[in-house]
Coordinates of C-alpha atoms (C1' of nucleotides) in Angstrom, one line a residue:
Chain A
M22 CA 19.0 -2.5 -37.9
S23 CA 16.9 -1.4 -35.0
K24 CA 18.2 0.4 -32.0
L25 CA 19.1 -1.5 -28.9
Q26 CA 16.3 -1.0 -26.5
A27 CA 14.3 -2.6 -23.7
I28 CA 11.9 -5.3 -24.7
R29 CA 8.3 -4.1 -25.2
G30 CA 6.4 -3.8 -22.0
M31 CA 9.5 -4.3 -19.8
N32 CA 10.7 -1.2 -17.9
D33 CA 13.9 0.0 -16.4
L34 CA 13.6 1.2 -12.8
L35 CA 15.7 4.4 -12.6
P36 CA 17.2 6.2 -9.6
D37 CA 14.3 8.7 -9.5
Q38 CA 11.9 5.8 -9.0
S39 CA 13.8 3.3 -6.9
P40 CA 13.3 5.1 -3.5
V41 CA 9.5 4.8 -3.9
W42 CA 9.9 1.1 -4.7
Q43 CA 12.1 0.6 -1.7
Y44 CA 9.6 2.4 0.5
V45 CA 6.8 0.1 -0.7
E46 CA 8.9 -3.0 -0.4
N47 CA 10.2 -2.1 3.0
T48 CA 6.7 -1.4 4.2
F49 CA 5.4 -4.8 3.2
K50 CA 8.5 -6.7 4.4
R51 CA 8.2 -5.1 7.8
L52 CA 4.5 -5.9 7.9
L53 CA 4.9 -9.6 6.9
S54 CA 7.6 -10.0 9.5
R55 CA 5.2 -8.6 12.1
Y56 CA 2.6 -11.2 11.1
G57 CA 5.2 -14.0 11.3
Y58 CA 5.3 -14.8 7.6
L59 CA 8.5 -16.2 6.0
E60 CA 10.0 -15.5 2.6
V61 CA 10.5 -18.1 -0.1
R62 CA 12.0 -17.6 -3.5
A63 CA 11.3 -19.8 -6.5
P64 CA 12.8 -19.7 -10.0
V65 CA 11.5 -17.4 -12.6
L66 CA 11.4 -20.2 -15.1
E67 CA 9.3 -23.4 -14.6
Q68 CA 8.1 -26.3 -16.7
T69 CA 5.2 -25.1 -18.9
A70 CA 3.0 -28.0 -17.7
L71 CA 3.0 -26.5 -14.2
F72 CA 1.1 -23.5 -15.2
R73 CA -1.1 -25.2 -17.7
R74 CA -2.3 -27.6 -15.0
S75 CA -2.7 -25.1 -12.2
I76 CA -3.9 -22.0 -13.8
G77 CA -6.2 -23.8 -16.3
E78 CA -6.1 -24.5 -20.0
A79 CA -9.0 -22.2 -20.8
T80 CA -7.8 -19.1 -19.0
D81 CA -6.5 -16.1 -20.9
V82 CA -3.2 -16.4 -19.1
V83 CA -2.5 -19.9 -20.4
E84 CA -4.2 -19.4 -23.8
K85 CA -2.4 -16.3 -25.0
E86 CA -0.3 -14.6 -22.3
M87 CA 2.5 -16.9 -21.4
Y88 CA 6.1 -16.4 -22.4
T89 CA 6.7 -20.0 -23.4
F90 CA 9.7 -21.4 -25.3
D91 CA 11.8 -24.5 -25.7
D92 CA 14.8 -24.9 -23.5
R93 CA 18.0 -26.1 -25.2
N94 CA 17.1 -29.7 -24.3
G95 CA 13.8 -29.4 -26.1
E96 CA 11.7 -29.1 -22.9
S97 CA 9.0 -26.5 -22.9
V98 CA 9.6 -23.9 -20.2
T99 CA 7.6 -20.7 -19.2
L100 CA 8.4 -17.5 -17.5
R101 CA 6.1 -17.4 -14.5
P102 CA 2.9 -15.5 -15.2
E103 CA 2.1 -15.5 -11.5
F104 CA 3.6 -16.8 -8.3
T105 CA 1.2 -19.3 -6.8
A106 CA 1.9 -22.3 -9.1
G107 CA 5.7 -22.1 -8.5
I108 CA 5.4 -21.7 -4.8
V109 CA 3.0 -24.7 -4.6
R110 CA 5.5 -26.7 -6.7
A111 CA 8.3 -25.8 -4.3
V112 CA 6.1 -26.5 -1.2
I113 CA 5.3 -30.0 -2.6
E114 CA 8.9 -30.7 -3.7
H115 CA 10.3 -29.9 -0.3
G116 CA 7.5 -31.3 1.8
L117 CA 6.9 -27.9 3.5
A118 CA 3.2 -28.6 4.0
H119 CA 3.6 -32.1 5.3
N120 CA 1.8 -32.2 8.6
Q121 CA 2.5 -28.5 9.1
T122 CA 1.2 -25.1 8.3
Q123 CA 3.1 -22.5 6.3
R124 CA 2.6 -18.8 6.0
L125 CA 4.9 -17.6 3.2
W126 CA 5.5 -14.6 1.0
T127 CA 7.6 -13.9 -2.1
T128 CA 8.2 -11.1 -4.5
G129 CA 9.8 -10.4 -7.8
P130 CA 9.0 -10.1 -11.5
V131 CA 6.3 -12.1 -13.3
F132 CA 5.6 -12.1 -17.1
R133 CA 2.5 -11.9 -19.2
Y134 CA 2.5 -11.3 -23.0
E135 CA -0.2 -8.6 -23.2
R136 CA -0.5 -5.3 -25.0
P137 CA 1.0 -2.8 -22.5
Q138 CA -0.9 0.1 -21.2
K139 CA -1.2 2.2 -18.1
G140 CA -0.7 -0.1 -15.1
R141 CA -0.2 -3.2 -17.3
Y142 CA 3.2 -4.4 -18.4
R143 CA 4.8 -7.5 -19.8
Q144 CA 7.2 -7.8 -17.0
F145 CA 5.7 -6.6 -13.7
H146 CA 6.2 -7.2 -10.1
Q147 CA 4.1 -8.7 -7.4
L148 CA 4.1 -9.4 -3.8
S149 CA 2.6 -12.8 -3.3
V150 CA 1.5 -14.3 0.0
E151 CA 0.6 -17.9 0.3
I152 CA -0.7 -20.0 3.2
F153 CA -0.8 -23.8 3.4
N154 CA -2.7 -26.3 5.5
L155 CA -5.2 -24.0 7.2
E156 CA -8.7 -24.5 6.1
G157 CA -10.8 -22.3 8.4
P158 CA -12.2 -18.8 7.8
D159 CA -9.9 -17.5 10.5
I160 CA -6.9 -17.6 8.2
D161 CA -9.0 -16.1 5.3
A162 CA -9.7 -13.2 7.7
E163 CA -6.1 -12.9 8.8
L164 CA -4.9 -12.8 5.2
I165 CA -7.4 -10.1 4.2
L166 CA -6.6 -8.1 7.3
L167 CA -2.9 -8.3 6.5
S168 CA -3.6 -6.9 3.0
A169 CA -5.9 -4.2 4.5
R170 CA -3.2 -3.2 6.9
L171 CA -0.6 -3.0 4.2
L172 CA -2.8 -0.7 2.1
R173 CA -3.6 1.3 5.3
E174 CA 0.0 1.8 6.2
L175 CA 0.6 3.2 2.7
G176 CA -2.2 5.6 3.2
L177 CA -4.6 4.0 0.7
S178 CA -7.5 3.0 2.8
D179 CA -9.8 5.6 1.4
Q180 CA -8.8 4.9 -2.2
V181 CA -9.5 1.2 -2.4
T182 CA -12.5 -1.1 -2.0
L183 CA -12.5 -4.7 -0.9
E184 CA -14.7 -6.9 -3.1
L185 CA -15.6 -10.3 -1.8
N186 CA -17.3 -13.4 -3.1
S187 CA -17.4 -17.2 -2.5
L188 CA -17.2 -19.8 -5.2
G189 CA -18.0 -22.7 -3.0
T190 CA -16.4 -26.1 -3.1
K191 CA -15.4 -27.8 -6.3
E192 CA -18.5 -30.0 -6.1
A193 CA -20.9 -27.2 -5.3
R194 CA -19.3 -25.2 -8.2
A195 CA -19.8 -28.1 -10.6
A196 CA -23.5 -28.3 -9.6
Y197 CA -23.9 -24.5 -10.0
R198 CA -22.0 -24.6 -13.2
A199 CA -24.6 -27.1 -14.6
T200 CA -27.4 -24.8 -13.5
L201 CA -25.7 -21.8 -15.0
V202 CA -25.0 -23.5 -18.4
E203 CA -28.6 -24.5 -18.6
Y204 CA -29.6 -20.9 -18.1
L205 CA -27.0 -19.5 -20.5
N206 CA -28.0 -22.1 -23.1
A207 CA -31.6 -20.9 -22.8
H208 CA -30.3 -17.4 -23.7
R209 CA -27.8 -18.4 -26.4
E210 CA -29.0 -15.7 -28.8
V211 CA -27.8 -13.0 -26.5
L212 CA -24.3 -14.4 -26.0
D213 CA -21.4 -12.9 -27.8
E214 CA -18.7 -14.9 -29.5
D215 CA -16.4 -15.0 -26.5
S216 CA -19.1 -16.0 -24.2
L217 CA -20.2 -18.8 -26.5
R218 CA -16.7 -20.2 -26.4
R219 CA -16.6 -19.9 -22.6
L220 CA -19.9 -21.6 -22.3
T221 CA -18.1 -24.9 -22.9
T222 CA -14.6 -24.0 -21.6
N223 CA -15.3 -21.9 -18.5
P224 CA -18.9 -20.8 -18.1
L225 CA -18.3 -18.9 -14.8
R226 CA -16.2 -16.4 -16.7
V227 CA -19.3 -15.5 -18.8
L228 CA -20.6 -13.8 -15.6
D229 CA -17.6 -11.5 -15.7
S230 CA -18.5 -10.1 -19.2
K231 CA -18.8 -6.4 -19.4
N232 CA -20.7 -6.5 -22.7
P233 CA -23.7 -4.2 -22.1
E234 CA -25.9 -6.2 -24.4
M235 CA -25.6 -9.1 -22.1
A236 CA -26.0 -7.2 -18.9
A237 CA -29.8 -7.7 -18.6
M238 CA -29.5 -11.4 -19.3
L239 CA -26.6 -11.8 -16.8
A240 CA -28.5 -9.9 -14.1
G241 CA -31.2 -12.6 -14.2
A242 CA -28.7 -15.5 -14.1
P243 CA -28.6 -17.8 -11.1
R244 CA -26.0 -16.7 -8.5
M245 CA -23.2 -18.8 -7.1
L246 CA -23.9 -17.3 -3.7
D247 CA -27.4 -18.9 -3.8
H248 CA -25.9 -22.3 -4.6
L249 CA -23.2 -22.6 -2.0
D250 CA -22.8 -25.9 -0.1
A251 CA -23.6 -25.6 3.6
E252 CA -20.0 -25.6 4.7
S253 CA -18.9 -23.0 2.2
E254 CA -21.8 -20.9 3.2
A255 CA -20.9 -21.2 6.9
H256 CA -17.2 -20.5 6.0
F257 CA -18.2 -17.3 4.1
E258 CA -20.5 -16.1 6.9
R259 CA -17.8 -16.6 9.5
L260 CA -15.3 -14.7 7.3
K261 CA -17.7 -11.8 6.9
A262 CA -18.4 -11.7 10.6
S263 CA -14.6 -11.5 11.3
L264 CA -14.2 -8.6 8.9
D265 CA -17.2 -6.9 10.5
E266 CA -15.7 -7.4 13.9
T267 CA -12.4 -5.9 12.9
G268 CA -13.9 -3.0 11.0
V269 CA -12.8 -3.9 7.5
R270 CA -15.4 -2.7 5.0
Y271 CA -16.2 -4.8 1.9
V272 CA -18.8 -5.1 -0.8
I273 CA -20.1 -8.5 -1.9
N274 CA -19.6 -8.9 -5.6
P275 CA -21.4 -12.1 -6.8
R276 CA -19.8 -11.7 -10.2
L277 CA -16.3 -11.8 -8.9
V278 CA -14.9 -15.1 -10.3
R279 CA -11.2 -14.2 -11.0
G280 CA -9.3 -15.2 -14.1
L281 CA -7.5 -18.2 -12.8
D282 CA -9.3 -21.5 -12.6
Y283 CA -7.9 -22.8 -9.4
Y284 CA -9.9 -20.7 -6.9
S285 CA -12.5 -22.2 -4.6
R286 CA -14.6 -20.7 -1.7
T287 CA -13.2 -17.2 -0.7
V288 CA -12.1 -14.9 -3.5
F289 CA -11.4 -11.2 -3.1
E290 CA -10.0 -8.1 -4.9
W291 CA -8.9 -4.7 -3.8
T292 CA -9.8 -2.3 -6.5
T293 CA -9.4 1.4 -7.2
T294 CA -11.0 3.9 -9.6
A295 CA -7.9 6.1 -9.6
L296 CA -5.9 4.1 -12.2
G297 CA -8.1 4.1 -15.3
S298 CA -9.0 0.8 -16.6
Q299 CA -6.5 -1.3 -14.6
G300 CA -8.4 -1.1 -11.3
T301 CA -7.2 -4.2 -9.5
V302 CA -4.4 -3.6 -7.1
C303 CA -4.5 -6.9 -5.2
G304 CA -6.4 -10.1 -5.8
G305 CA -6.6 -13.5 -4.3
G306 CA -8.5 -16.3 -2.8
R307 CA -8.6 -19.9 -1.7
Y308 CA -7.2 -22.7 -3.8
D309 CA -7.8 -25.8 -1.8
G310 CA -7.5 -28.2 -4.7
M311 CA -4.2 -27.1 -6.3
V312 CA -1.7 -28.9 -4.1
E313 CA -3.4 -32.2 -4.8
E314 CA -3.9 -31.3 -8.5
L315 CA -0.1 -30.9 -8.8
G316 CA 0.7 -34.2 -7.1
G317 CA 0.7 -33.4 -3.4
K318 CA -1.5 -34.5 -0.6
P319 CA -4.9 -32.7 -0.3
T320 CA -3.9 -29.4 1.3
P321 CA -6.0 -26.3 1.9
A322 CA -4.4 -23.1 0.8
I323 CA -5.1 -19.4 0.3
G324 CA -3.2 -16.5 -1.0
F325 CA -3.1 -13.2 -2.9
G326 CA -1.0 -11.3 -5.4
L327 CA -0.4 -7.6 -5.2
G328 CA 0.8 -5.5 -8.2
I329 CA 3.7 -3.3 -7.2
E330 CA 3.6 -1.1 -10.3
R331 CA 0.0 -0.4 -9.7
L332 CA 0.6 0.3 -6.0
V333 CA 3.5 2.7 -6.9
L334 CA 1.4 4.3 -9.6
L335 CA -1.5 4.8 -7.2
L336 CA 0.8 6.3 -4.5
E337 CA 2.2 8.8 -7.0
T338 CA -1.1 9.7 -8.6
L339 CA -2.5 10.5 -5.1
E340 CA 0.7 12.1 -4.0
L341 CA 1.0 9.8 -1.0
V342 CA 4.7 9.2 -1.2
P343 CA 6.4 10.7 1.8
A344 CA 9.0 13.3 0.8
S345 CA 11.5 11.7 3.1
V346 CA 11.9 8.7 0.9
H347 CA 13.8 10.8 -1.5
E348 CA 16.3 12.1 1.1
H349 CA 19.3 9.8 0.6
L350 CA 22.2 11.8 1.9
D351 CA 23.1 13.4 5.2
V352 CA 26.5 14.9 4.4
Y353 CA 28.3 16.0 1.3
L354 CA 32.1 16.2 1.7
T355 CA 33.8 18.7 -0.6
A356 CA 37.6 18.8 -1.2
L357 CA 39.3 21.7 -2.8
G358 CA 42.9 21.4 -3.9
E359 CA 45.2 18.5 -4.2
R360 CA 46.1 18.1 -0.6
A361 CA 42.4 18.3 0.5
Q362 CA 41.5 15.7 -2.1
Q363 CA 44.1 13.4 -0.8
R364 CA 42.9 13.8 2.8
A365 CA 39.2 13.7 2.0
L366 CA 39.0 10.0 1.1
P367 CA 40.5 8.7 4.4
L368 CA 38.4 11.3 6.3
A369 CA 35.3 10.0 4.7
E370 CA 36.2 6.4 5.5
R371 CA 36.9 7.3 9.2
L372 CA 33.5 9.0 9.4
R373 CA 31.8 5.9 8.0
D374 CA 33.7 3.7 10.4
A375 CA 32.6 5.8 13.4
L376 CA 29.0 6.5 12.3
P377 CA 27.5 3.4 10.6
S378 CA 24.2 5.1 9.9
L379 CA 25.7 8.2 8.4
R380 CA 25.0 8.7 4.7
L381 CA 27.9 10.6 3.3
Q382 CA 29.0 11.3 -0.2
L383 CA 32.5 12.4 -1.1
H384 CA 32.9 14.9 -3.8
C385 CA 35.1 13.4 -6.6
G386 CA 36.3 14.9 -9.8
G387 CA 37.7 18.3 -8.6
G388 CA 36.2 21.5 -9.9
S389 CA 35.8 24.9 -8.3
F390 CA 34.7 25.4 -4.8
K391 CA 31.6 27.0 -6.0
S392 CA 30.7 24.1 -8.2
Q393 CA 31.3 21.7 -5.4
I394 CA 29.0 23.5 -3.1
K395 CA 26.4 23.6 -5.8
K396 CA 26.7 19.9 -6.1
A397 CA 26.4 19.6 -2.3
D398 CA 23.1 21.6 -2.5
R399 CA 21.8 19.5 -5.4
S400 CA 22.6 16.3 -3.7
G401 CA 20.0 17.0 -1.1
A402 CA 22.4 16.6 1.8
R403 CA 21.6 18.6 5.0
I404 CA 25.2 19.3 5.7
A405 CA 28.2 20.2 3.6
L406 CA 31.6 19.5 5.0
L407 CA 34.2 21.9 3.6
L408 CA 37.8 20.8 3.3
G409 CA 40.4 23.0 1.6
E410 CA 44.0 24.2 1.9
E411 CA 43.3 26.3 4.9
E412 CA 41.4 23.5 6.8
C413 CA 44.2 21.1 6.0
E414 CA 46.7 23.5 7.4
R415 CA 44.8 24.0 10.7
G416 CA 43.4 20.5 11.0
T417 CA 39.9 21.8 10.9
V418 CA 36.8 21.3 8.7
G419 CA 34.1 23.7 7.7
I420 CA 30.6 22.6 8.5
K421 CA 27.9 24.3 6.5
F422 CA 24.1 23.8 7.0
L423 CA 22.5 23.8 3.6
R424 CA 18.8 23.7 4.8
E425 CA 18.8 25.9 7.8
E426 CA 19.5 29.5 8.8
R427 CA 22.7 28.8 10.7
E428 CA 26.1 30.2 10.8
Q429 CA 28.8 28.2 9.1
E430 CA 31.4 26.9 11.5
N431 CA 34.9 25.7 11.5
I432 CA 35.6 22.9 13.9
P433 CA 38.6 20.6 14.6
Q434 CA 38.6 17.5 12.6
A435 CA 39.0 15.5 15.9
A436 CA 35.6 16.8 17.0
L437 CA 33.8 15.9 13.8
V438 CA 32.5 12.5 14.7
E439 CA 30.9 13.7 17.9
R440 CA 29.5 16.7 16.2
L441 CA 27.9 14.9 13.3
A442 CA 26.4 12.3 15.7
L443 CA 24.8 15.2 17.6
E444 CA 23.6 17.0 14.5
L445 CA 22.1 13.9 12.9
G446 CA 20.7 12.5 16.1
A447 CA 22.6 9.3 15.5
Chain B
rG26 C1' -5.3 -9.7 -31.0
rU27 C1' -8.4 -4.8 -32.4
rG28 C1' -8.9 0.6 -32.4
rG29 C1' -7.1 5.8 -31.6
rA30 C1' -3.1 9.3 -30.6
rU31 C1' 2.1 10.3 -30.6
rG32 C1' 7.7 9.7 -32.0
rU33 C1' 12.4 16.6 -33.1
rA34 C1' 18.5 17.9 -27.6
rG35 C1' 19.2 14.0 -21.3
rC36 C1' 13.8 15.9 -20.0
rU37 C1' 9.1 18.8 -21.6
rC38 C1' 7.8 20.6 -26.2
rA39 C1' 7.7 24.5 -30.5
rG40 C1' 8.7 24.5 -35.9
rU41 C1' 9.2 24.9 -41.6
rG42 C1' 9.2 21.4 -48.9
rG43 C1' 15.4 24.8 -49.0
rU44 C1' 20.0 20.2 -44.1
rA45 C1' 16.4 23.0 -36.8
rG46 C1' 14.6 26.3 -32.0
rA47 C1' 12.8 27.4 -26.7
rG48 C1' 12.4 26.2 -21.5
rC49 C1' 14.4 22.9 -17.9
rC50 C1' 18.9 20.0 -16.9
rC51 C1' 24.3 20.0 -17.3
rC52 C1' 29.1 22.9 -17.7
rG53 C1' 31.7 27.7 -17.2
rG54 C1' 31.6 33.0 -15.8
rA55 C1' 29.7 37.6 -13.2
rU56 C1' 31.6 36.4 -7.2
rU57 C1' 40.8 34.7 -7.2
rG58 C1' 37.1 29.4 -1.3
rU59 C1' 30.6 29.5 -0.5
rG60 C1' 24.6 26.6 -3.0
rG61 C1' 19.3 28.3 -3.5
rC62 C1' 17.5 34.1 -6.7
rU63 C1' 19.4 36.9 -11.0
rC64 C1' 22.3 37.9 -15.4
rC65 C1' 25.8 36.3 -19.4
rG66 C1' 28.0 32.4 -22.2
rG67 C1' 28.7 27.2 -23.6
rU68 C1' 28.2 21.6 -24.5
rG69 C1' 24.5 18.7 -26.7
rG70 C1' 20.4 16.7 -32.4
rU71 C1' 21.6 10.2 -37.9
rC72 C1' 14.4 15.4 -36.5
rG73 C1' 12.4 6.7 -34.3
rU74 C1' 14.0 3.4 -38.6
rG75 C1' 13.6 1.9 -43.8
rG76 C1' 11.8 3.0 -48.5
rG77 C1' 9.0 6.3 -52.0
rU78 C1' 7.6 11.3 -54.3
rU79 C1' 10.8 15.7 -55.3
rC80 C1' 16.2 19.5 -57.9
rG81 C1' 15.8 19.2 -52.6
rA82 C1' 12.0 15.7 -47.2
rU83 C1' 12.4 16.8 -40.2
rC84 C1' 7.8 18.3 -43.0
rC85 C1' 4.1 14.9 -48.1
rC86 C1' 3.1 9.2 -49.0
rC87 C1' 3.9 4.0 -47.7
rA88 C1' 5.9 0.4 -44.5
rU89 C1' 8.0 -0.8 -39.9
rC90 C1' 9.4 -0.3 -34.8
rA91 C1' 8.4 2.0 -30.2
rU92 C1' 5.5 4.8 -26.6
rC93 C1' 0.8 6.3 -24.6
rC94 C1' -4.6 5.5 -24.1
rA95 C1' -8.8 2.4 -24.7
rC96 C1' -11.1 -2.6 -25.9
rC97 C1' -9.9 -7.3 -23.8
rC98 C1' -7.9 -9.2 -19.5
rC99 C1' -5.8 -8.9 -15.0
rA100 C1' -1.5 -7.3 -10.7

RNA sequence: GUGGAUGUAGCUCAGUGGUAGAGCCCCGGAUUGUGGCUCCGGUGGUCGUGGGUUCGAUCCCCAUCAUCCACCCCA
């Protein structure tokens, strides 16, 4: 009988970590609001067919990484391996993109059955941003600028690089695909097993291979960027110009094809070298064909997914988490003796009524005065309020500054609200 | 799915074929109502799990599970 423990690759978020997550989540929520994006939430579980059709049968995600099982009614369901498909489904189902544009975001857990390692988990969390019914390069630029600002606000600008590519339209890609297959077929003897399989299923992915024995051959392969249709080319040029004008640096990576089949035209990734082999922090692109593919009207769309675990890992590795995120208390109220313990609870409530932003913890469980003050210190609070027999007698309360060289004072309880407001700048 | 490393106290780790130790944390005391530094004491362990070898296994062997890292892939 094995011990009860978390499922492999699925982690608990404990109190020492949650402040960092809140910091990250608050940062991006504030930012998205500033750009006028709205939140949507879709279920964790969807029909399996949704992901098979949108992500693509030949992708790694669909082939071997999905948490798929039969619901009680026999229908095949899948825990979302990414957000886009579910959001698209919701947008179609509720007609959100019917003659209107949408700028949306969502966040939560996603699931992929992979071997866990640093920065890679079976349950992980993403921020996903999705935009519908805007086809021009202006929105591509806005989306990338938004991601750039988010990384900048977290202090990561110097730690990440923006990689950019264009995959052209579906038609241009089909033509290029034929050219590429012809080239790859001519070099069959160099292809490894995986690439041979992809030659028929998804030849563009062959370009992504890191097999050094294929590097020379791939370097000579025809490039998608040289086979773009005129419109995609103009789109890409305009996007690059916008990024240049706004001072966002990028590198063109003609090999960037991304692992999900639905992308067209613009694709991009923010990568880092600080996280070992899991270098992608954020990735996205245009998926103009997906809405139609899933039964909606033709609707241009673009979006990105950002990995929160990797972002947090990066911030911690680089020591970029502001110390203030861990300060969760202003005041620790001690209570020594039976009478003080009885009075402390209503006092704490009165303070919380009067000072809504006050973060106050009441000491519970008794113990010596010494141990209570020790706990006040360990709690991280700036101020300890001391309530004992003497204070109860006189209607006062002791106010002790735990982080500064200041005399301890004893003030009337009636003056406490005003005093705390002053001290804490509330 | 493949390869390598590692599983001993809440945490970080020593250790030995004869049923276990340190530091940190936590609790108490030195200081009958005052934290941080110091000193003293204390709580806490099926030595991942199952099997095998042995008089005897935490140690040796096998299996299994988990964690970490890498391949692969991506967030």
